[in-house]
Coordinates of C-alpha atoms in Angstrom, one line a residue:
E1 CA 14.3 6.6 2.8
I2 CA 10.9 6.1 4.4
N3 CA 9.5 2.6 4.2
P4 CA 7.4 1.0 3.0
V5 CA 8.2 2.3 -0.4
W6 CA 5.1 0.9 -2.0
L7 CA 2.9 3.0 0.4
W8 CA 4.7 6.3 -0.2
E9 CA 5.0 5.8 -4.0
G10 CA 1.4 4.7 -4.1
L11 CA 0.3 7.8 -2.4
A12 CA 2.2 10.0 -4.9
I13 CA 0.6 8.1 -7.8
Y14 CA -2.9 8.2 -6.3
F15 CA -2.9 11.9 -5.2
S16 CA -1.3 13.1 -8.5
K17 CA -4.2 11.3 -10.3
Q18 CA -1.8 9.2 -12.4
L19 CA -4.2 6.2 -12.0
D20 CA -6.4 7.9 -14.6
S21 CA -3.8 7.1 -17.2
K22 CA -2.8 3.6 -15.9
K23 CA -4.4 0.3 -16.7
K24 CA -5.4 -1.5 -13.5
P25 CA -3.7 -4.9 -13.3
V26 CA -6.1 -7.9 -13.1
H27 CA -4.5 -8.9 -9.8
L28 CA -2.2 -7.0 -7.5
N29 CA 0.6 -9.5 -6.9
G30 CA 3.9 -7.7 -6.6
F31 CA 3.8 -4.4 -4.8
L32 CA 4.4 -5.8 -1.3
R33 CA 7.9 -6.8 -2.3
F34 CA 8.7 -3.1 -2.2
Y35 CA 9.0 -2.5 1.5
S36 CA 12.4 -1.0 0.7
R37 CA 14.1 -0.3 -2.7
D38 CA 16.0 -3.5 -2.7
N39 CA 13.9 -5.0 -5.4
K40 CA 14.9 -3.8 -8.8
D41 CA 11.7 -4.5 -10.8
I42 CA 10.3 -1.0 -10.3
S43 CA 7.7 -1.4 -13.0
V44 CA 5.7 -3.6 -10.6
L45 CA 6.0 -0.9 -7.9
Y46 CA 4.7 1.9 -10.2
G47 CA 2.1 -0.4 -11.8
E48 CA 0.5 -1.6 -8.6
S49 CA 1.2 0.6 -5.6
G50 CA -1.2 3.4 -6.6
F51 CA -4.0 0.9 -7.0
A52 CA -3.3 -0.5 -3.5
V53 CA -3.6 3.0 -2.0
E54 CA -6.8 3.5 -4.0
F55 CA -8.2 0.3 -2.5
L56 CA -7.3 1.5 1.0
M57 CA -8.7 5.0 0.5
K58 CA -12.0 4.0 -1.2
N59 CA -12.8 1.1 1.2
Y60 CA -11.4 2.4 4.5
G61 CA -11.1 6.2 4.2
K62 CA -8.5 8.9 4.8
K63 CA -8.4 8.6 8.6
K64 CA -7.1 5.0 8.7
L65 CA -4.6 5.8 5.9
L66 CA -3.3 8.8 7.9
K67 CA -2.9 6.6 11.0
L68 CA -0.9 4.1 8.9
L69 CA 1.3 6.9 7.5
K70 CA 2.0 8.4 10.9
Y71 CA 3.1 5.0 12.2
S72 CA 5.2 4.2 9.1
V73 CA 7.7 6.9 9.8
E74 CA 8.4 5.4 13.2
V75 CA 8.6 1.7 12.3
D76 CA 11.9 0.0 11.8
S77 CA 10.9 -3.4 10.3
E78 CA 8.6 -4.9 7.8
D79 CA 7.2 -7.3 10.4
K80 CA 6.2 -4.4 12.8
F81 CA 4.6 -2.5 9.9
A82 CA 2.6 -5.6 8.9
K83 CA 1.4 -6.0 12.5
K84 CA 0.4 -2.3 12.7
F85 CA -1.3 -2.6 9.3
K86 CA -3.5 -5.5 10.6
E87 CA -4.3 -3.5 13.8
I88 CA -5.5 -0.5 11.8
Y89 CA -7.3 -2.3 8.9
D90 CA -8.3 -5.6 10.6
F91 CA -6.9 -7.7 7.8
E92 CA -3.6 -9.2 6.9
L93 CA -1.2 -7.3 4.6
K94 CA -1.5 -9.9 1.8
Y95 CA -2.3 -9.7 -1.9
N96 CA -5.6 -11.5 -1.8
N97 CA -7.0 -8.9 0.6
F98 CA -6.2 -6.1 -2.0
N99 CA -7.8 -8.0 -4.8
R100 CA -11.3 -7.8 -3.4
P101 CA -13.7 -5.4 -5.1
I102 CA -13.7 -1.7 -4.2
K103 CA -16.9 -0.8 -2.3

């Protein structure tokens, strides 16, 4: 399994255009719990992760997302991933940062 699960599942949802048939949550507030599949409430994972990826794509573009993906296959901890995320995107991997408007 490649972690973080929310990122990889979000990519699948985003690029398969499944967001077109999903209602966007008012606030993203659960997807970060899915670094691995330890959490059993997968409805949150599938309900939010695609919108998190959409936020990253529309606000920061494909190049940064590809950089994050490349790193994610090499990382071995949630903390290291969060540090790399901040380095790439220049903001903390926290819900309030994903709840800003899309540009």
